[in-house]
Short mmCIF file of C-alpha atoms in Angstrom, two decimals:
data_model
loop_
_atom_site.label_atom_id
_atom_site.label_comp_id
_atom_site.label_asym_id
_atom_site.label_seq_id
_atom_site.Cartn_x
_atom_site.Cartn_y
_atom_site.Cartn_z
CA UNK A 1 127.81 113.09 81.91
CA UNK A 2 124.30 111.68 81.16
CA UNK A 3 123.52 112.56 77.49
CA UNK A 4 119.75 112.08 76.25
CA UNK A 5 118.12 112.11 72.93
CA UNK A 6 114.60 112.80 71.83
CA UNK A 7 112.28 112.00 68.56
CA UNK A 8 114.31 112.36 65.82
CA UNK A 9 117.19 113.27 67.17
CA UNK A 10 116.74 109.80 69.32
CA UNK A 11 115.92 108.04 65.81
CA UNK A 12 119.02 109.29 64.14
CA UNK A 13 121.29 108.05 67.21
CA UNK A 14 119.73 105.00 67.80
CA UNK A 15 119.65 105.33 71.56
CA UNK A 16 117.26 107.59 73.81
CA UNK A 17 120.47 108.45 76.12
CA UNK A 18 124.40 106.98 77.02
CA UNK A 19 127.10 108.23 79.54
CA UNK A 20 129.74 110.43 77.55
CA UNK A 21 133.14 111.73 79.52
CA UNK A 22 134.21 114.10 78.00
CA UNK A 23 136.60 117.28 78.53
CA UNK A 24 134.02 119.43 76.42
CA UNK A 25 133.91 123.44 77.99
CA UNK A 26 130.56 123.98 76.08
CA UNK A 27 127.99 122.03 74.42
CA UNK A 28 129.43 123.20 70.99
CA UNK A 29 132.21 121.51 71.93
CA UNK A 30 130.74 118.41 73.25
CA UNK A 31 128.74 118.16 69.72
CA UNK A 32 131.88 118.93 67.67
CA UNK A 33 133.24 115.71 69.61
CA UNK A 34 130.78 113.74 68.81
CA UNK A 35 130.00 114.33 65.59
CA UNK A 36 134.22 113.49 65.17
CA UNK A 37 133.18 110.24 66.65
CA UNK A 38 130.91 108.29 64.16
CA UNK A 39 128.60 109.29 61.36
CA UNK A 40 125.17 108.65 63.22
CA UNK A 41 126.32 111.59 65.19
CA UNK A 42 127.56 114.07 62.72
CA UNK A 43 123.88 113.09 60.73
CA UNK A 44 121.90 114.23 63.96
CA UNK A 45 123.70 117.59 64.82
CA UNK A 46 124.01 118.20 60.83
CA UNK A 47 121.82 121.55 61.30
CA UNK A 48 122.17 122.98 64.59
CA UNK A 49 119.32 125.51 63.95
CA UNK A 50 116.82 122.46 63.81
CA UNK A 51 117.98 121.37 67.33
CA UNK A 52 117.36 122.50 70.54
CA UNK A 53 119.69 121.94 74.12
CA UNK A 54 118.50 121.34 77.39
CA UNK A 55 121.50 121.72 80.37
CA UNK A 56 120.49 119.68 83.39
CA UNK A 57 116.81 120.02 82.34
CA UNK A 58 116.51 123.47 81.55
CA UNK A 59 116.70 125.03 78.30
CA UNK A 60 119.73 126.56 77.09
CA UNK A 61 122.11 127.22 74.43
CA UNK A 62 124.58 125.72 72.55
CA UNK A 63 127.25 128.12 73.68
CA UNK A 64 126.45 127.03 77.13
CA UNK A 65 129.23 126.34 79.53
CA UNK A 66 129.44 122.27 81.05
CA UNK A 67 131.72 122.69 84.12
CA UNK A 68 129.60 121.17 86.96
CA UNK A 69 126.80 120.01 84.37
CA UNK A 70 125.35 116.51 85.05
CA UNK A 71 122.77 115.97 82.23
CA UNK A 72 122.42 117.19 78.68
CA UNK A 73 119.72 116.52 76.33
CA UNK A 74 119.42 117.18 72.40
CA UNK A 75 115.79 117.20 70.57
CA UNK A 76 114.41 119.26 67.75
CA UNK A 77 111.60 122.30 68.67
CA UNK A 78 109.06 121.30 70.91
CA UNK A 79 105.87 120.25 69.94
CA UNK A 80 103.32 120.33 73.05
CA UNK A 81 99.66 121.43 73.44
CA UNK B 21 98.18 125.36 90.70
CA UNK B 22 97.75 121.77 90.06
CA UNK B 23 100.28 120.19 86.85
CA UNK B 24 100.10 116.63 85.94
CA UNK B 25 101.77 114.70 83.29
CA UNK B 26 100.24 111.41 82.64
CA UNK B 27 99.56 108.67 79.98
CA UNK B 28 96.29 108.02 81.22
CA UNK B 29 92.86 109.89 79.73
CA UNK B 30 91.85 112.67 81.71
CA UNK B 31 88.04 113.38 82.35
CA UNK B 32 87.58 116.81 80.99
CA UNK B 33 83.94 117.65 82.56
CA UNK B 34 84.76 116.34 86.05
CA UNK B 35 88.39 118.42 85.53
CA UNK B 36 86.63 121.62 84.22
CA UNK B 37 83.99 121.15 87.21
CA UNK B 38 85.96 120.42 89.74
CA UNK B 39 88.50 123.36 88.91
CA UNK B 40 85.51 125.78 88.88
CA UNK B 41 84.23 124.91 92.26
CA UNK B 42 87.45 125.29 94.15
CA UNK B 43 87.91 128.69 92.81
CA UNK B 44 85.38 130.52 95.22
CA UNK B 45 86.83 134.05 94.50
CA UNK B 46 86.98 133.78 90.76
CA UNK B 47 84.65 135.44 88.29
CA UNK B 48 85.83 134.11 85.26
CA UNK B 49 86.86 130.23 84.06
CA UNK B 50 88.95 129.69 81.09
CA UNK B 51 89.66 126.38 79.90
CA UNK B 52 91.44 124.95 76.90
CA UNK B 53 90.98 121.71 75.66
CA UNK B 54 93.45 119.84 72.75
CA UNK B 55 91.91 117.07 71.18
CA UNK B 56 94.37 114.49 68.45
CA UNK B 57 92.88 116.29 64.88
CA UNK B 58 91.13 113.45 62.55
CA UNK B 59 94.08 114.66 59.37
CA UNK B 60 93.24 114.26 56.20
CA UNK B 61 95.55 111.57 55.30
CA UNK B 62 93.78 108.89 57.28
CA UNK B 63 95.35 109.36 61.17
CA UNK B 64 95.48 106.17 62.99
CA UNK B 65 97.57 107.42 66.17
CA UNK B 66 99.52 110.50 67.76
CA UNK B 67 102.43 109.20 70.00
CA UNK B 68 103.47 111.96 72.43
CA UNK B 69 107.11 111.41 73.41
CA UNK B 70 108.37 113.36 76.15
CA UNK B 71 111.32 114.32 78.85
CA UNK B 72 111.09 113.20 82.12
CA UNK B 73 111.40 115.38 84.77
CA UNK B 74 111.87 118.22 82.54
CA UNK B 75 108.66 117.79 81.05
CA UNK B 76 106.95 118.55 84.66
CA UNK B 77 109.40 121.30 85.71
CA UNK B 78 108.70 123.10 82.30
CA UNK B 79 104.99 123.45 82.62
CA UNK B 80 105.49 124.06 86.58
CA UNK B 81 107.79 127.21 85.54
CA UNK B 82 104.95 128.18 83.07
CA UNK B 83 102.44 127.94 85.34
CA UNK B 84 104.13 129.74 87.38
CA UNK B 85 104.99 132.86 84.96
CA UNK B 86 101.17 132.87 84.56
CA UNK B 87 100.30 133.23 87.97
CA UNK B 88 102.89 136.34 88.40
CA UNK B 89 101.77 138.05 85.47
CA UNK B 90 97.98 137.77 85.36
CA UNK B 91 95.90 138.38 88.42
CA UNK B 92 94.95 134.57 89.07
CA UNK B 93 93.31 132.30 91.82
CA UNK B 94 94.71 129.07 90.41
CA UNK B 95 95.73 127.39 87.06
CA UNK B 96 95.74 123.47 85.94
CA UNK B 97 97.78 122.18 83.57
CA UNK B 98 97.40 118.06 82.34
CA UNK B 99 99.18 116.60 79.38
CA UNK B 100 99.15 113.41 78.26
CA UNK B 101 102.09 111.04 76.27
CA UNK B 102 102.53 108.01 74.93
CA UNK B 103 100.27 106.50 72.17
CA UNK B 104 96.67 108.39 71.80
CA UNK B 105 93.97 108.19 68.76
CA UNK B 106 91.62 110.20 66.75
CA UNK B 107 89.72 112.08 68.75
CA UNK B 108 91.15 111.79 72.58
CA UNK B 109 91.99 114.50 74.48
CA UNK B 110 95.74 115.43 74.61
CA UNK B 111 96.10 117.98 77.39
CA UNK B 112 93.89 120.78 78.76
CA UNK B 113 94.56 123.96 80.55
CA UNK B 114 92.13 125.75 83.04
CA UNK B 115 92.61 129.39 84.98
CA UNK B 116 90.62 131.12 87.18
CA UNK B 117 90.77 134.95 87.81
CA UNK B 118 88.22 137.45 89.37
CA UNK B 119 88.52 139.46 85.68
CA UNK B 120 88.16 137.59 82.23
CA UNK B 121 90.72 139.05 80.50
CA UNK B 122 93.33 138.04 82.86
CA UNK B 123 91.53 134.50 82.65
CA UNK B 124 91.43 134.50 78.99
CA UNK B 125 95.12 136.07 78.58
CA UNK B 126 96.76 133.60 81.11
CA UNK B 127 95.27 130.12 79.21
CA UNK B 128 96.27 131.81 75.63
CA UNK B 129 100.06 132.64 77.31
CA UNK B 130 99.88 128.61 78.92
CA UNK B 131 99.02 127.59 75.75
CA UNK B 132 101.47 129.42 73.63
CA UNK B 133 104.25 128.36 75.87
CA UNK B 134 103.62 125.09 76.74
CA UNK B 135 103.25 124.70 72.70
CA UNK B 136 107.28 125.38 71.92
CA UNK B 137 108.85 125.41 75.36
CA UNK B 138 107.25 122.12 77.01
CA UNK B 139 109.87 118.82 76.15
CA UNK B 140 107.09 117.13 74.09
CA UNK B 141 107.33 115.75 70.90
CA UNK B 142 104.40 114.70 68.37
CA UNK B 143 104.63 111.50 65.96
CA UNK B 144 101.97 111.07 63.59
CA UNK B 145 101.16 107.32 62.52
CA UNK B 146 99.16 107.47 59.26
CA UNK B 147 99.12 104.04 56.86
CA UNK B 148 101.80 105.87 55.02
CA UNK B 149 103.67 105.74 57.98
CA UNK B 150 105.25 107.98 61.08
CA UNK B 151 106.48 111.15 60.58
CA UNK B 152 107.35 114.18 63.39
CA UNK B 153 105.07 116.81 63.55
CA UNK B 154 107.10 119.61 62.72
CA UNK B 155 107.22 122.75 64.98
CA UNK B 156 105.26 125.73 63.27
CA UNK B 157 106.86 129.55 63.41
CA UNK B 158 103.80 130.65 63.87
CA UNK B 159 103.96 128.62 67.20
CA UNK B 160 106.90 130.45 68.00
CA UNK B 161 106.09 133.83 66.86
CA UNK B 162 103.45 133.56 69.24
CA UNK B 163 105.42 133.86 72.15
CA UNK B 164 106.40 137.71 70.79
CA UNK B 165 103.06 138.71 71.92
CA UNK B 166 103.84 138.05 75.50
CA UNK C 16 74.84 125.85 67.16
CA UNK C 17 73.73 126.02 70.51
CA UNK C 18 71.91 129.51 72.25
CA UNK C 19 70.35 128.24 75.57
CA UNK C 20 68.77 131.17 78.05
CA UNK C 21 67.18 129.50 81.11
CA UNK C 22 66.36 130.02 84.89
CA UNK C 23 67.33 126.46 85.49
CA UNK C 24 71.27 126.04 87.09
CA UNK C 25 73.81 123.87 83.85
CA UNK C 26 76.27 121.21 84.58
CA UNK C 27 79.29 122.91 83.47
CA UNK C 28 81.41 119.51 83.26
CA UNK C 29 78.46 117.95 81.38
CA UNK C 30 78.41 120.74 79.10
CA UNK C 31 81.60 121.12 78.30
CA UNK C 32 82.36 116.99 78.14
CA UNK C 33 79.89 116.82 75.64
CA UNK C 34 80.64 119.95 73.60
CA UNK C 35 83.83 118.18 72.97
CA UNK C 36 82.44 115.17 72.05
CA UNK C 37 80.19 116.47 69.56
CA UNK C 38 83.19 118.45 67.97
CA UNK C 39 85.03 115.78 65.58
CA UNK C 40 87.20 117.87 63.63
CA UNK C 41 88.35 120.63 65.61
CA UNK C 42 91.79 120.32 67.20
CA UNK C 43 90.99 123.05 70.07
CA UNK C 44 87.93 123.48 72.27
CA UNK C 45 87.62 127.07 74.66
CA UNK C 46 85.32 127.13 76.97
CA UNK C 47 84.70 130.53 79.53
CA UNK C 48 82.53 129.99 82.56
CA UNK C 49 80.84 133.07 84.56
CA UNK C 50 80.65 132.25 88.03
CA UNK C 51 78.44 134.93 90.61
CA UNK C 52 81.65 136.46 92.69
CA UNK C 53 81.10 137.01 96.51
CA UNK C 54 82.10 140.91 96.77
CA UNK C 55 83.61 142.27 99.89
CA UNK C 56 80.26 143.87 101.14
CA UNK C 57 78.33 140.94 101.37
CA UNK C 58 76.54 139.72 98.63
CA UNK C 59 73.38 137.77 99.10
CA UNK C 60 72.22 136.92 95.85
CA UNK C 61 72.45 138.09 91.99
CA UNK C 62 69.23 138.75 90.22
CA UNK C 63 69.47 139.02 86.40
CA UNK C 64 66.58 140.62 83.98
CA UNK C 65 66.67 139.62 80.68
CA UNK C 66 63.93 140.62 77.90
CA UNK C 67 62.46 137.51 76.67
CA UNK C 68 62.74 137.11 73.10
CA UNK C 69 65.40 139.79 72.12
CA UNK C 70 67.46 137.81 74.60
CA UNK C 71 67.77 134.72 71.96
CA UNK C 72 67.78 136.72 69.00
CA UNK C 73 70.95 138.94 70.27
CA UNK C 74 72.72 135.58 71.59
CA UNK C 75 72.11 133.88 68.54
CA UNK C 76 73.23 136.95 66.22
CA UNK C 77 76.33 137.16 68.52
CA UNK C 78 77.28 133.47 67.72
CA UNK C 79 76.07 133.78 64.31
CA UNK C 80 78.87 136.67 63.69
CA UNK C 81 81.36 134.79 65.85
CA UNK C 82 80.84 131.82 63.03
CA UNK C 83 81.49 134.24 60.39
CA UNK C 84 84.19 136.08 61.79
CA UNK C 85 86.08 132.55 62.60
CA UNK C 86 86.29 129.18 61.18
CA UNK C 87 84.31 127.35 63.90
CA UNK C 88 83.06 123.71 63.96
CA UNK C 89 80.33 125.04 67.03
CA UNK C 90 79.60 127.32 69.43
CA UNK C 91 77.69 126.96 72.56
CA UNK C 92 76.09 130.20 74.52
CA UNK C 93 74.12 129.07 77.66
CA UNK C 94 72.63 132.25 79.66
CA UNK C 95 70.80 132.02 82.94
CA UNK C 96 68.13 134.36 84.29
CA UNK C 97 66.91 134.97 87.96
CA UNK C 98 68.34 134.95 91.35
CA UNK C 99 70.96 133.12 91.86
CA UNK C 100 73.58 132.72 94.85
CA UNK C 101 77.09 133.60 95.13
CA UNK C 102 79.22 130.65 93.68
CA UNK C 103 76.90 129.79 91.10
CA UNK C 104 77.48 129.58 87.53
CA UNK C 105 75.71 132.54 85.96
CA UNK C 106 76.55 131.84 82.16
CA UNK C 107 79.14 129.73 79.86
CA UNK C 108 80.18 130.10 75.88
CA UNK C 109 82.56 127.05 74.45
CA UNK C 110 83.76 127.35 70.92
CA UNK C 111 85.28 124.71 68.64
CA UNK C 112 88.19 125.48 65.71
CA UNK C 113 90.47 123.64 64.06
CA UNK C 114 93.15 126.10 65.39
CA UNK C 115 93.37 127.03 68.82
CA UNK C 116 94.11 131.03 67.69
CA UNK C 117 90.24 130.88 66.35
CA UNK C 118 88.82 129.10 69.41
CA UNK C 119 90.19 131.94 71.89
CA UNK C 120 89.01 134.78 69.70
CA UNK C 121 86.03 133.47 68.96
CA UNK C 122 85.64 132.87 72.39
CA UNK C 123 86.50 136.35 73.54
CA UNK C 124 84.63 137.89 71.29
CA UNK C 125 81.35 135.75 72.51
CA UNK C 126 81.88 136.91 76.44
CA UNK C 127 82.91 140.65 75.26
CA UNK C 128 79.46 141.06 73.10
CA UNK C 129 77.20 139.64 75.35
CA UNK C 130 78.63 141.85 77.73
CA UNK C 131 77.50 144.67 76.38
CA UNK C 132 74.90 143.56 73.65
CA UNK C 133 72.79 141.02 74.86
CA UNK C 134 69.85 142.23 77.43
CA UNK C 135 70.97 141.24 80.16
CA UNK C 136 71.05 143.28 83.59
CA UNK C 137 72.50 142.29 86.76
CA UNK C 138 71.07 143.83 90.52
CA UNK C 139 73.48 142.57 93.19
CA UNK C 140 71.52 142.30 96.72
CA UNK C 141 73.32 142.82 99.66
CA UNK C 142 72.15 143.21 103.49
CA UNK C 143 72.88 147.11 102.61
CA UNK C 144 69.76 146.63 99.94
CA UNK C 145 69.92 146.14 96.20
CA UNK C 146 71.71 147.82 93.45
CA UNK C 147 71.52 148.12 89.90
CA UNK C 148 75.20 146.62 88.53
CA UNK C 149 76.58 150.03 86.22
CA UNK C 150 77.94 148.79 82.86
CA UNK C 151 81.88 149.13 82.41
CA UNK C 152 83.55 151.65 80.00
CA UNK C 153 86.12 149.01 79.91
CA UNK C 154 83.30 146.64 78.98
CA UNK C 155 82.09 149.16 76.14
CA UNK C 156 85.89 149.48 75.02
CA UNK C 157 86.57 145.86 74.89
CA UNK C 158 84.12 146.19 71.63
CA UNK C 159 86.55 148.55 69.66
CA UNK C 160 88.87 145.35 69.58
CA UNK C 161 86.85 143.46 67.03
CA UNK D 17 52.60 150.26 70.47
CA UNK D 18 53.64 147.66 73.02
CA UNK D 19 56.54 149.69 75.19
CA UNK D 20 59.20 147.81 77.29
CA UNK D 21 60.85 148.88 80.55
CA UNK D 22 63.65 146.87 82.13
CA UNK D 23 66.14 146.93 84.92
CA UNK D 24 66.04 151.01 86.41
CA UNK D 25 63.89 152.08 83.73
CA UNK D 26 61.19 149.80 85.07
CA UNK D 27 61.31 150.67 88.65
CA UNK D 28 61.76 154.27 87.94
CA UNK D 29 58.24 154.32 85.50
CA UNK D 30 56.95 151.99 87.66
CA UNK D 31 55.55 148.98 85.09
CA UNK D 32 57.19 146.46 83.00
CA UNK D 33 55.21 147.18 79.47
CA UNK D 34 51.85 149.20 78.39
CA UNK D 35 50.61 149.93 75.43
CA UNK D 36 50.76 152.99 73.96
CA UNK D 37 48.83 155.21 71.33
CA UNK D 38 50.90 157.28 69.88
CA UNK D 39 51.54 158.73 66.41
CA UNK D 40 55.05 159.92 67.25
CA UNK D 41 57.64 159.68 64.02
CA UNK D 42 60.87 158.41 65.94
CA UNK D 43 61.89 157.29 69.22
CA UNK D 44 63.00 160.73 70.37
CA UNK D 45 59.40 161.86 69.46
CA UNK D 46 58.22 158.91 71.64
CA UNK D 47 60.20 160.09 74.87
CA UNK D 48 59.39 163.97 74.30
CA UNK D 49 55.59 162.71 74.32
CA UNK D 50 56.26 160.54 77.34
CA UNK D 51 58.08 162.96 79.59
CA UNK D 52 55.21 165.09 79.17
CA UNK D 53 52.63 162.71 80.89
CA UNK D 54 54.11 162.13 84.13
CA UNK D 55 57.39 162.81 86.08
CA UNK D 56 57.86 159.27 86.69
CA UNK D 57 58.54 159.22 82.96
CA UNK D 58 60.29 162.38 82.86
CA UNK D 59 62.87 161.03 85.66
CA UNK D 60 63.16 157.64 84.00
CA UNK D 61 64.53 159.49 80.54
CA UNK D 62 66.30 162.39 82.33
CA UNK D 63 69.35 161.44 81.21
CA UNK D 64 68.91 159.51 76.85
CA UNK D 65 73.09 159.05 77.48
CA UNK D 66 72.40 156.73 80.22
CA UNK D 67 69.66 154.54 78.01
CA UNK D 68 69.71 152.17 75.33
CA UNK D 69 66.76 151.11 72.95
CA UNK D 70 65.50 148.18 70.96
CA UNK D 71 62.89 148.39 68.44
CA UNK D 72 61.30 145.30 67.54
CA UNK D 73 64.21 143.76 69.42
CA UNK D 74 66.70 144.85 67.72
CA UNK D 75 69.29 147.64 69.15
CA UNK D 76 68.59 151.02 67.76
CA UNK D 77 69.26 155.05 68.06
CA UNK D 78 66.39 157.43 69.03
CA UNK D 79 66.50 158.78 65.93
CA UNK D 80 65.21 155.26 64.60
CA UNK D 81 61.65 155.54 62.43
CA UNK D 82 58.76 154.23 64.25
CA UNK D 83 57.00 153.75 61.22
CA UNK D 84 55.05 150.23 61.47
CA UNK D 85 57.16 149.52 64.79
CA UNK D 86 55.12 147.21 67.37
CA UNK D 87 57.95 147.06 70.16
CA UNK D 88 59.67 149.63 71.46
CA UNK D 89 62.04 148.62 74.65
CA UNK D 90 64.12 151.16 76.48
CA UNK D 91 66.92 150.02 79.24
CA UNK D 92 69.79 151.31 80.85
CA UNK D 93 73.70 149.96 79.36
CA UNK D 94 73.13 145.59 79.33
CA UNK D 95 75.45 143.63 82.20
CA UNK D 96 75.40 140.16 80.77
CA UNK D 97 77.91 138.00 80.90
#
């Protein structure tokens, strides 16, 4: 599964995206795997309520299932216009 | 409906002029320019980052949603990314409609969604350094009005 | 501030490119455009009456207030007079605010009292003969907004 | 007293401004003493809900004092925009 980052979420990473597989049902869980994985991760998805979860380039939520999903992306609220 | 997303400048009078004369059945014009603000603290850039792919589907879905809910003969959306100074234009919106109100309401409804449901992402480079412009809630308690 | 009436046609791209330009602190620049609409019944050509001298007064209160009512860095009113043919640009208003919130209202609140408060009257001629356009209670209405 | 007609009111009277002697008090004085000239100007005020007014170029009521007025206008409801 193709896993992107964006500003600050990218920063705290260190990379703007990577291939993951992983078993994770939801995104919760894919973030609770990462975040078991090193501390760059657990310091990005520290406050979930500051981030925001895109599913295959739509927005969506955390709860979200991933059966099927090819690309997931993590950034904090959107600041266009 | 016409949505670009591009690093390049746009030309806002040729883009506002050209949009009004294709619209032969439209009254009303709306457009909506956002230009990189001069800050206090001494601004030297504004580096849009944005998602691929996303980015374009996002405002095309927008665009969209305006043109099904307001009585419109066609909408534009540009917006720019990568690195742009004090004073450039960052994106602009235009719609066209036969009444003004559904002009007027369509470009305030592009505007307040493309605002906190577009993938873009604003840096700030001042000589103290970068720093993420944060999203405002008044940004997103705009979107209750719609 | 800008209050222009004329007879003579504007370059709305012009305009609107240099409105912006001329703006240096304002984050958000609105712009409406009046175009003359081709109605089903065949319209030839708009006339529109204005009274000389209350004409700029009223425009120029109407922005005045508008400046008061919002924190603007400009406003622009250009109104045209005579006959003019469907597709033409009868009129324009851009405003200029650090926030995009004031640049719509401000902006809405321009087109809705000129509407109604400037002297302006439009006569529509079609081959069935010429015709007095009725003001709109809607128009009237839009007032109790502000 | 210069008097204005525009739009309907002007076609209806027939001219686009004369000047008028008059030592009425308000604008309603000002159309009673007009209607009774002519019918032109009796047709052209038939109905004061369908009419507007300016004095000196400023919107106004026909109640409105012409006391040291030198422009009175009268038009039907303004279509600008």
């Amino acid at each position: 599964m193709n896993v992107l980052y964006f500003a600050w979420v990218r920063e705290r990473i260190g990379l703007p995206r990577e291939e993951i597989e992983t078993e994770a049902a939801t995104v919760a869980d894919l973030v609770t795997e990462l975040c078991g994985r090193e501390d760059r991760y657990a310091a990005a998805f520290a406050d979930l309520s500051a981030l925001r979860v895109a599913v295959d380039q739509t927005l969506s939520d955390f709860d979200a299932p991933l059966v099927g999903v090819r690309e997931v992306a993590f950034f904090p609220p959107m600041t266009g216009g | 409906m016409d949505v670009r997303v591009q690093e390049a400048a746009f030309d806002l009078g040729a883009e506002s002029a050209g949009f009004a004369a294709r619209c032969t059945t439209s009254g009303a014009v709306v457009t909506f320019t956002g230009i990189v603000r001069d800050v206090a603290d001494g601004l030297e850039a504004m580096e849009i980052e944005h998602y691929p792919g996303m980015t374009e589907a996002a405002l095309r879905d927008i665009a969209t949603e305006a043109c099904n809910r307001w009585t419109l003969e066609d909408a534009l959306v540009i917006h720019r990314h990568g690195r742009l100074a004090p004073g450039e234009m960052i994106m602009m919106v235009a719609t066209a409609a036969p009444h003004r109100k559904d002009a007027f309401e369509a470009a305030e409804y592009l505007m307040d969604y493309l605002k906190s449901r577009a993938p873009f992402w604003k840096r700030e480079m001042t000589r103290a350094g970068a720093a993420w412009v944060a999203a405002k809630d008044t940004d997103e308690d705009a979107l209750t009005r719609w």
